[in-house]
């Protein structure tokens, strides 16, 4: 009874989120998923997303000059 | 009370439509006055001379002649116009202009009528439109203390914040009304907002009436009344206008909270998944200022994890000096190398009677994603200690499964960018909405 009354009083169609807002939220959800996925992959591989100094990650450089 | 329910009043629903309108001569000017719904209204205003007439009186007594003086107000549609709003057909039967007593700010109110559903109001306040329903429900009111004004009201668990409090008086009327309109009649008003709704309380000496307004877009009004000429657009936000940015902001905050909790769980998992273990440790002597010091090559050690981060830790007891260590981690099987270069430096002294120090005698270098295999290190050293030729020593340790805790902060920063932008936009929009209110949550108590 109370729920009926409440839903009848507050039944505005413009109470939701518009299309632009839904696109924003969807993009943010995708971005958050990408970040969390990257976090897991980096944790498994022991990788840094970014070097603390702002440089790129270390990569193998080929044959070492001091190779025995 | 006037048309408070959305349920049709079946007792009043006629089996066959009957012509109900009644016509009489205005006792003020003799003009033709039409009452469209004689049984439903108690007074009406003559559209020619604007006197208010008691339609329940057999002699059509003039209640008020005050409104005759007021001119220049024009309803945006003629009285008698029908429109479909909120899924029902309504007829405009009355038009009223009211004003705030303190500021003389005016707004328009249109009385709508449907024989089956009763009365509603359509208000035009600052070019913003609201569809208003009188309600019998008694919202719960909250005060800071007894005797204080009500700063919020709740209706069916929906909370409304106080936006406006003041007195309103009638400036002008025309058409029919369900009460006997009196000149200069005043009521105490309070508006509480929770977009897209506004809860209004009107109180005089005899009664207290609550109404619920729902924000209606101008497009909806134009479409409902089939207007050929567009209505003027507002330049600001209405108190109860839904602002998309604030809804997006609250939703994105919820998503951020969920993502943050997940990130915390993943960080905990990472700490458990990547236990750091030392696979090699060594110590090596070096001679300061030795330009021809040979490259030191360590023994071979094995990394057993399929892929892992490797941490190289160096320590030397340098004192007001530095030691630069460079070289590479070399895969003994493939010859692939991972170069590094780190400086151990530590300085200390006394200045003005206080000791100071900077730098550290321990440094570490993280190398990402090193596959398993046998490795060794080639290390060159260069010292900046020119005061001694005594051989010094540095120690090194190689750990696999090194924690990459920096990733937690990078992900957190990445997650925060969009919500912070969204909060700024929403804060800005909401503070503009509250700019005209004396009860704005964005206004400091000093201002």
Coordinates of C-alpha atoms in Angstrom, one line a residue:
Chain A
X1 CA 0.0 0.0 0.0
X2 CA 2.7 2.4 1.0
X3 CA 4.9 1.2 -1.8
X4 CA 2.1 1.8 -4.2
X5 CA 1.6 5.3 -3.0
X6 CA 5.3 6.0 -3.1
X7 CA 5.7 4.7 -6.6
X8 CA 2.7 6.7 -7.7
X9 CA 4.0 9.9 -6.2
X10 CA 7.6 9.4 -7.4
X11 CA 7.1 8.1 -10.9
X12 CA 9.0 10.8 -12.8
X13 CA 10.5 9.6 -16.0
X14 CA 13.3 12.2 -15.8
X15 CA 14.5 10.8 -12.5
X16 CA 17.1 8.5 -14.3
X17 CA 20.3 9.1 -16.1
X18 CA 20.3 10.4 -19.7
X19 CA 22.1 8.8 -22.6
X20 CA 25.1 11.0 -22.3
X21 CA 25.5 10.0 -18.7
X22 CA 25.1 6.3 -19.5
X23 CA 27.8 6.6 -22.2
X24 CA 30.1 8.3 -19.6
X25 CA 29.4 5.6 -17.0
X26 CA 30.0 2.8 -19.5
X27 CA 33.3 4.3 -20.6
X28 CA 34.4 4.6 -17.0
X29 CA 33.3 1.0 -16.3
X30 CA 35.4 -0.1 -19.2
X31 CA 38.4 2.0 -18.1
X32 CA 38.2 0.6 -14.6
X33 CA 38.0 -3.0 -15.9
X34 CA 41.1 -2.3 -18.1
X35 CA 43.0 -0.9 -15.2
X36 CA 42.2 -3.8 -12.8
X37 CA 42.9 -6.3 -15.6
X38 CA 46.3 -4.7 -16.2
X39 CA 47.0 -4.7 -12.5
X40 CA 46.4 -8.5 -12.4
X41 CA 48.6 -9.1 -15.4
X42 CA 51.4 -7.0 -14.0
X43 CA 51.1 -8.8 -10.7
X44 CA 51.4 -12.2 -12.4
X45 CA 54.3 -11.1 -14.5
X46 CA 56.1 -9.0 -11.9
X47 CA 55.8 -5.9 -14.1
X48 CA 55.7 -2.3 -13.2
X49 CA 53.0 -0.3 -15.0
X50 CA 55.2 2.7 -14.9
X51 CA 58.8 3.2 -13.7
X52 CA 58.9 5.4 -10.6
X53 CA 61.1 7.8 -12.4
X54 CA 58.7 8.1 -15.2
X55 CA 60.8 6.1 -17.6
X56 CA 59.5 3.1 -19.5
X57 CA 59.9 -0.4 -18.2
X58 CA 63.2 -2.2 -18.5
X59 CA 63.4 -4.4 -21.5
X60 CA 66.0 -7.0 -22.5
X61 CA 68.8 -5.3 -24.4
X62 CA 70.2 -8.3 -26.3
X63 CA 73.7 -9.7 -25.8
X64 CA 75.5 -8.2 -22.9
X65 CA 78.8 -6.5 -23.5
X66 CA 80.2 -8.4 -20.5
X67 CA 78.9 -11.7 -21.6
X68 CA 81.3 -14.5 -20.6
Chain B
X1 CA -8.8 18.6 -1.0
X2 CA -8.4 19.4 -4.6
X3 CA -7.5 16.5 -6.8
X4 CA -4.9 14.9 -4.7
X5 CA -5.2 11.3 -5.9
X6 CA -4.3 9.9 -9.3
X7 CA -7.1 7.3 -9.0
X8 CA -10.2 8.4 -10.9
X9 CA -13.1 9.6 -8.8
X10 CA -15.6 7.0 -10.0
X11 CA -18.5 8.6 -8.1
X12 CA -18.1 11.7 -10.1
X13 CA -17.5 10.1 -13.4
X14 CA -20.6 10.7 -15.5
X15 CA -22.1 7.9 -17.6
X16 CA -22.7 10.3 -20.4
X17 CA -20.9 13.6 -21.0
X18 CA -23.2 16.5 -20.0
X19 CA -22.8 20.2 -21.0
X20 CA -21.9 21.7 -17.7
X21 CA -20.8 25.2 -18.5
X22 CA -22.9 28.0 -17.0
X23 CA -22.9 31.7 -18.2
X24 CA -24.0 34.8 -16.5
X25 CA -23.3 38.6 -16.7
X26 CA -20.5 40.0 -14.6
X27 CA -21.9 42.1 -11.8
X28 CA -18.9 44.4 -12.2
X29 CA -18.8 45.2 -15.9
X30 CA -21.7 43.2 -17.4
X31 CA -19.4 41.1 -19.5
X32 CA -20.1 37.5 -20.3
X33 CA -18.7 35.2 -17.6
X34 CA -18.5 31.5 -18.3
X35 CA -18.1 28.9 -15.6
X36 CA -16.9 25.7 -17.1
X37 CA -17.2 23.5 -14.0
X38 CA -19.9 25.0 -11.8
X39 CA -19.9 22.2 -9.2
X40 CA -16.2 22.1 -8.8
X41 CA -15.3 25.8 -8.3
X42 CA -16.3 28.3 -5.7
X43 CA -15.1 31.5 -7.3
X44 CA -14.1 32.9 -10.7
X45 CA -12.5 36.1 -12.0
X46 CA -14.0 38.1 -14.8
X47 CA -11.7 38.0 -17.7
X48 CA -12.7 41.6 -18.7
X49 CA -12.7 43.6 -15.4
X50 CA -10.8 41.0 -13.2
X51 CA -13.2 41.2 -10.3
X52 CA -13.5 38.0 -8.3
X53 CA -17.1 36.6 -8.1
X54 CA -18.5 34.1 -5.6
X55 CA -20.2 31.6 -8.0
X56 CA -21.9 29.8 -5.1
X57 CA -23.9 33.0 -4.4
X58 CA -27.2 33.2 -6.3
X59 CA -26.6 36.9 -7.0
X60 CA -22.9 36.4 -8.1
X61 CA -21.6 38.6 -5.3
X62 CA -18.2 40.3 -6.0
X63 CA -15.7 39.1 -3.5
X64 CA -12.8 41.3 -4.5
X65 CA -12.4 44.2 -6.9
X66 CA -8.7 44.5 -6.1
X67 CA -7.5 42.6 -9.1
X68 CA -9.1 45.1 -11.4
X69 CA -6.1 47.3 -10.8
X70 CA -3.6 44.7 -11.8
X71 CA -2.8 44.6 -15.5
X72 CA -0.1 43.3 -17.8
X73 CA -0.3 39.7 -16.9
X74 CA -1.2 37.3 -19.6
X75 CA -1.5 33.5 -19.4
X76 CA 0.7 31.8 -22.0
X77 CA -2.4 29.9 -23.3
X78 CA -6.1 31.0 -23.2
X79 CA -8.2 29.6 -20.3
X80 CA -10.1 26.6 -21.5
X81 CA -7.1 25.2 -23.4
X82 CA -6.7 21.5 -23.0
X83 CA -3.4 19.6 -22.8
X84 CA -2.2 16.1 -22.1
X85 CA 0.3 16.1 -19.2
X86 CA 1.4 13.0 -17.3
X87 CA -0.8 10.8 -19.4
X88 CA -4.0 12.6 -18.6
X89 CA -6.0 15.4 -20.3
X90 CA -6.2 18.7 -18.3
X91 CA -8.0 21.9 -19.0
X92 CA -6.6 25.2 -17.9
X93 CA -9.4 26.9 -15.9
X94 CA -7.5 29.5 -13.8
X95 CA -4.5 31.7 -13.9
X96 CA -2.9 33.3 -10.9
X97 CA 0.2 35.4 -10.3
X98 CA 1.8 35.3 -6.9
X99 CA 4.8 37.0 -5.5
X100 CA 7.3 36.7 -2.7
X101 CA 6.4 39.4 -0.1
X102 CA 10.0 40.2 0.8
X103 CA 11.5 40.5 -2.7
X104 CA 8.4 41.0 -4.9
X105 CA 9.7 38.2 -7.1
X106 CA 6.7 36.8 -9.1
X107 CA 5.7 33.5 -10.6
X108 CA 2.7 32.2 -12.5
X109 CA 0.4 29.4 -11.5
X110 CA -2.2 27.7 -13.8
X111 CA -5.0 25.8 -12.3
X112 CA -5.7 22.6 -14.3
X113 CA -8.9 20.5 -14.0
X114 CA -10.0 17.1 -15.1
X115 CA -13.5 16.0 -13.9
X116 CA -12.2 12.5 -13.1
X117 CA -8.9 13.4 -11.4
X118 CA -9.6 16.8 -9.9
X119 CA -7.3 19.8 -9.7
X120 CA -3.6 20.2 -10.5
X121 CA -1.3 23.2 -10.8
X122 CA 1.1 24.0 -13.5
X123 CA 3.6 26.6 -12.3
X124 CA 6.0 28.8 -14.3
X125 CA 8.8 30.0 -12.0
X126 CA 11.7 31.7 -13.7
X127 CA 10.8 30.0 -17.0
X128 CA 10.9 26.6 -15.3
X129 CA 7.8 24.5 -15.2
X130 CA 6.4 22.3 -12.6
X131 CA 3.4 20.0 -12.4
X132 CA 2.0 20.2 -8.9
X133 CA -0.2 17.8 -7.1
X134 CA -1.8 18.6 -3.7
X135 CA -1.2 15.8 -1.3
X136 CA -2.9 14.6 1.9
X137 CA 0.2 12.8 3.1
X138 CA 1.9 14.5 6.0
X139 CA 5.7 14.6 5.4
X140 CA 7.8 14.3 8.5
X141 CA 9.6 17.6 9.4
X142 CA 13.1 17.9 10.9
X143 CA 14.2 20.8 13.0
X144 CA 17.5 21.5 14.7
X145 CA 15.7 22.2 17.9
X146 CA 12.2 23.0 19.1
X147 CA 11.1 26.4 17.8
X148 CA 13.6 26.4 14.9
X149 CA 12.5 26.4 11.3
X150 CA 12.1 23.1 9.5
X151 CA 15.3 22.4 7.5
X152 CA 14.3 19.2 5.9
X153 CA 11.2 17.1 5.2
X154 CA 10.8 13.4 4.4
X155 CA 8.0 11.8 2.4
X156 CA 8.0 8.0 2.0
X157 CA 11.7 7.8 2.8
X158 CA 12.6 10.5 0.3
X159 CA 14.4 13.4 1.9
X160 CA 13.9 17.0 0.8
X161 CA 16.2 19.9 1.7
X162 CA 14.9 23.3 2.6
X163 CA 15.4 25.7 -0.3
X164 CA 13.1 28.6 0.3
X165 CA 11.1 30.0 3.2
X166 CA 9.0 33.1 3.1
X167 CA 5.6 34.6 2.6
X168 CA 3.7 34.7 -0.7
X169 CA 0.7 36.8 -1.7
X170 CA -1.7 36.8 -4.6
X171 CA -1.1 39.5 -7.2
X172 CA -3.5 38.7 -9.9
X173 CA -6.1 36.1 -10.8
X174 CA -8.4 35.3 -13.7
X175 CA -10.5 32.2 -14.4
X176 CA -12.1 29.8 -11.9
X177 CA -10.8 28.5 -8.6
X178 CA -11.8 25.9 -6.0
X179 CA -11.6 28.4 -3.2
X180 CA -12.8 32.0 -2.6
X181 CA -9.9 34.0 -3.7
X182 CA -9.2 37.0 -1.6
X183 CA -7.1 40.0 -2.5
X184 CA -3.7 40.2 -0.9
X185 CA -4.2 36.9 0.8
X186 CA -0.9 35.7 2.2
X187 CA 0.5 32.4 3.2
X188 CA 3.7 31.2 4.8
X189 CA 5.6 29.1 2.3
X190 CA 8.5 26.6 2.5
X191 CA 10.0 24.7 -0.5
X192 CA 12.0 21.6 0.0
X193 CA 13.8 20.1 -2.9
X194 CA 14.9 16.6 -4.0
X195 CA 15.2 16.8 -7.8
X196 CA 13.1 16.3 -9.8
X197 CA 10.6 16.9 -7.0
X198 CA 9.8 19.7 -4.7
X199 CA 7.7 19.5 -1.6
X200 CA 5.9 22.8 -0.8
X201 CA 4.2 23.7 2.4
X202 CA 1.7 26.6 2.5
X203 CA 0.4 27.6 5.8
X204 CA -2.0 30.3 7.1
X205 CA -3.9 30.7 10.3
X206 CA -6.5 28.1 9.4
X207 CA -4.7 25.3 7.5
X208 CA -1.5 23.8 6.4
X209 CA -1.3 22.3 2.9
X210 CA 1.4 20.2 1.3
X211 CA 1.9 19.8 -2.4
X212 CA 4.4 17.9 -4.5
X213 CA 5.9 19.4 -7.6
X214 CA 7.5 17.5 -10.4
X215 CA 9.9 19.3 -12.8
X216 CA 8.6 19.4 -16.4
X217 CA 10.8 20.2 -19.3
X218 CA 9.9 23.1 -21.6
X219 CA 9.8 20.6 -24.5
X220 CA 7.1 18.6 -22.7
X221 CA 5.1 21.8 -22.1
X222 CA 5.4 22.9 -25.7
X223 CA 4.4 19.4 -26.9
X224 CA 1.5 19.1 -24.4
X225 CA -0.1 22.4 -25.4
X226 CA 0.9 22.1 -29.1
X227 CA 2.5 25.5 -29.0
X228 CA 3.6 26.9 -32.4
X229 CA 5.8 29.6 -30.8
X230 CA 8.6 28.2 -28.5
X231 CA 8.6 29.2 -24.9
X232 CA 11.5 31.3 -23.5
X233 CA 14.3 29.2 -22.2
X234 CA 15.7 29.6 -18.7
X235 CA 19.4 30.6 -18.2
X236 CA 19.8 29.0 -14.8
X237 CA 18.9 25.8 -13.0
X238 CA 15.6 25.4 -11.2
X239 CA 15.7 24.4 -7.5
X240 CA 14.4 20.9 -8.4
X241 CA 15.7 20.6 -11.9
X242 CA 17.3 17.2 -12.4
X243 CA 21.0 17.8 -13.4
X244 CA 22.4 14.9 -15.3
X245 CA 26.0 15.6 -14.0
X246 CA 25.0 15.2 -10.4
X247 CA 23.4 11.9 -11.0
X248 CA 26.3 10.7 -13.1
X249 CA 28.6 11.9 -10.3
X250 CA 26.8 9.9 -7.6
X251 CA 26.8 6.8 -9.8
X252 CA 30.4 7.1 -10.7
X253 CA 31.3 7.5 -7.0
X254 CA 29.5 4.2 -6.3
X255 CA 31.5 2.5 -9.2
X256 CA 34.7 4.0 -7.8
X257 CA 34.0 2.5 -4.4
X258 CA 33.4 -0.9 -5.9
X259 CA 36.6 -0.7 -8.0
X260 CA 38.6 0.5 -5.0
X261 CA 37.5 -2.4 -2.9
X262 CA 38.3 -4.8 -5.7
X263 CA 41.7 -3.2 -6.1
X264 CA 42.4 -3.6 -2.3
X265 CA 41.5 -7.3 -2.6
X266 CA 43.8 -7.7 -5.6
X267 CA 46.6 -5.9 -3.8
X268 CA 46.2 -8.4 -0.9
X269 CA 46.2 -11.2 -3.4
X270 CA 49.3 -9.9 -5.1
X271 CA 51.2 -9.8 -1.8
X272 CA 50.3 -13.4 -1.2
X273 CA 51.0 -14.4 -4.8
X274 CA 54.4 -12.8 -5.0
X275 CA 56.4 -13.7 -1.9
X276 CA 59.8 -12.1 -2.2
X277 CA 62.7 -14.5 -1.9
X278 CA 66.5 -13.8 -2.1
X279 CA 68.1 -16.0 -4.7
X280 CA 71.6 -14.6 -4.5
X281 CA 73.7 -12.4 -2.2
X282 CA 77.3 -11.4 -2.3
X283 CA 79.8 -8.8 -1.2
X284 CA 82.6 -7.3 -3.3
X285 CA 85.4 -5.0 -2.5
X286 CA 86.3 -1.9 -4.5
X287 CA 89.1 0.6 -4.4
X288 CA 88.0 4.3 -4.5
X289 CA 89.3 6.3 -7.4
X290 CA 90.5 3.3 -9.2
X291 CA 89.9 4.1 -12.9
X292 CA 90.9 0.7 -14.0
X293 CA 88.8 -1.4 -11.7
X294 CA 87.8 -4.6 -13.4
X295 CA 84.2 -5.5 -14.1
X296 CA 83.0 -7.8 -11.4
X297 CA 81.0 -10.8 -12.6
X298 CA 78.9 -12.8 -10.1
X299 CA 78.3 -16.4 -9.8
X300 CA 75.3 -17.8 -11.7
X301 CA 72.0 -18.0 -9.8
X302 CA 68.7 -19.3 -10.8
X303 CA 65.3 -17.6 -11.1
X304 CA 62.6 -20.3 -10.7
X305 CA 59.4 -18.5 -11.2
X306 CA 58.0 -18.5 -14.8
X307 CA 58.1 -14.7 -14.9
X308 CA 58.7 -12.4 -12.0
X309 CA 60.0 -9.0 -11.0
X310 CA 63.6 -9.0 -9.8
X311 CA 65.0 -6.6 -7.2
X312 CA 68.7 -5.8 -7.0
X313 CA 69.6 -4.3 -3.6
X314 CA 73.0 -2.7 -3.0
X315 CA 74.5 -1.5 0.2
X316 CA 77.7 0.3 1.0
X317 CA 78.9 2.2 4.0
X318 CA 79.7 5.4 2.1
X319 CA 80.2 8.5 4.2
X320 CA 79.9 11.9 2.6
X321 CA 80.6 10.1 -0.7
X322 CA 79.0 8.2 -3.4
X323 CA 79.4 4.9 -5.2
X324 CA 77.9 4.4 -8.7
X325 CA 77.2 0.8 -9.6
X326 CA 76.2 0.0 -13.2
X327 CA 76.0 -3.2 -15.2
X328 CA 73.5 -5.7 -16.4
X329 CA 71.6 -8.8 -15.4
X330 CA 72.5 -11.4 -18.0
X331 CA 70.6 -14.5 -18.9
X332 CA 73.2 -17.3 -19.0
X333 CA 71.4 -19.3 -21.6
X334 CA 70.2 -16.7 -24.1
X335 CA 72.5 -13.8 -23.4
X336 CA 69.7 -11.3 -23.0
X337 CA 70.5 -8.5 -20.7
X338 CA 68.7 -6.1 -18.4
X339 CA 70.9 -3.0 -17.7
X340 CA 70.9 -1.1 -14.5
X341 CA 72.7 1.8 -12.9
X342 CA 72.3 3.0 -9.3
X343 CA 74.1 5.4 -7.1
X344 CA 74.6 4.7 -3.4
X345 CA 75.2 8.1 -1.7
X346 CA 75.1 9.4 1.8
X347 CA 76.0 12.8 3.2
X348 CA 75.8 14.1 6.7
X349 CA 77.2 16.9 8.9
X350 CA 76.4 19.6 11.4
X351 CA 75.0 23.0 10.5
X352 CA 74.2 25.6 13.1
X353 CA 74.5 23.1 15.8
X354 CA 72.1 20.6 14.3
X355 CA 72.9 17.4 12.5
X356 CA 71.7 16.7 9.0
X357 CA 71.9 13.8 6.6
X358 CA 70.7 13.1 3.1
X359 CA 70.8 10.1 0.8
X360 CA 70.9 6.4 1.8
X361 CA 73.5 3.7 2.1
X362 CA 71.0 1.2 0.6
X363 CA 69.5 1.4 -2.9
X364 CA 67.5 -1.0 -5.0
X365 CA 66.6 -1.4 -8.6
X366 CA 63.5 -3.2 -9.8
X367 CA 63.6 -5.1 -13.1
X368 CA 60.2 -6.0 -14.6
X369 CA 59.1 -9.3 -16.0
X370 CA 62.3 -11.4 -16.0
X371 CA 61.7 -15.0 -17.2
X372 CA 63.0 -18.0 -15.3
X373 CA 66.5 -19.2 -16.1
X374 CA 70.1 -19.0 -15.0
X375 CA 71.5 -15.5 -14.6
X376 CA 74.5 -13.6 -13.5
X377 CA 75.4 -10.0 -12.9
X378 CA 78.2 -7.9 -14.5
X379 CA 78.9 -4.9 -12.2
X380 CA 81.2 -1.9 -12.7
X381 CA 81.8 0.4 -9.8
X382 CA 82.9 4.0 -9.6
X383 CA 83.5 5.8 -6.3
X384 CA 83.5 9.5 -5.5
X385 CA 85.5 9.1 -2.3
X386 CA 88.7 10.9 -3.0
X387 CA 90.0 11.1 0.5
X388 CA 91.1 7.5 0.9
X389 CA 92.7 4.7 -1.1
X390 CA 91.6 2.1 1.4
X391 CA 89.6 -0.7 -0.2
X392 CA 85.9 -0.4 0.6
X393 CA 83.1 -3.0 0.2
X394 CA 79.6 -3.1 -1.1
X395 CA 77.0 -5.9 -0.7
X396 CA 74.3 -7.0 -3.1
X397 CA 71.2 -9.1 -3.0
X398 CA 69.1 -10.4 -5.8
X399 CA 65.4 -11.2 -5.0
X400 CA 62.8 -12.7 -7.2
X401 CA 59.0 -12.2 -6.8
X402 CA 59.7 -8.6 -5.9
X403 CA 56.5 -6.6 -5.0
X404 CA 55.3 -4.1 -7.5
X405 CA 53.4 -2.0 -5.0
X406 CA 53.7 1.1 -7.2
X407 CA 51.1 -0.5 -9.5
X408 CA 48.4 -0.1 -6.7
X409 CA 48.9 3.7 -6.7
X410 CA 49.0 4.0 -10.5
X411 CA 45.7 2.1 -10.8
X412 CA 44.2 4.1 -8.0
X413 CA 45.2 7.4 -9.7
X414 CA 43.8 6.1 -13.0
X415 CA 40.5 5.2 -11.2
X416 CA 40.3 8.6 -9.6
X417 CA 40.6 10.9 -12.7
X418 CA 37.1 10.6 -14.1
X419 CA 35.3 10.7 -10.6
X420 CA 37.3 13.8 -9.6
X421 CA 36.3 15.6 -12.9
X422 CA 32.8 14.4 -12.4
X423 CA 32.7 15.7 -8.8
X424 CA 34.0 19.1 -9.9
X425 CA 31.3 19.4 -12.6
X426 CA 28.6 18.2 -10.3
X427 CA 29.7 20.5 -7.5
X428 CA 29.7 23.4 -9.8
X429 CA 26.3 22.7 -11.2
X430 CA 24.7 22.0 -7.8
X431 CA 26.2 25.1 -6.3
X432 CA 24.7 27.2 -9.1
X433 CA 21.3 25.5 -8.4
X434 CA 21.5 26.6 -4.8
X435 CA 22.9 30.1 -5.5
X436 CA 19.5 31.8 -5.0
X437 CA 18.7 30.0 -1.8
X438 CA 19.3 31.3 1.7
X439 CA 19.8 27.7 2.8
X440 CA 22.5 26.6 0.4
X441 CA 24.8 23.9 1.7
X442 CA 27.5 25.6 -0.3
X443 CA 27.3 28.9 1.5
X444 CA 29.4 29.4 4.5
X445 CA 27.8 30.6 7.7
X446 CA 29.8 33.8 7.6
X447 CA 28.6 34.9 4.1

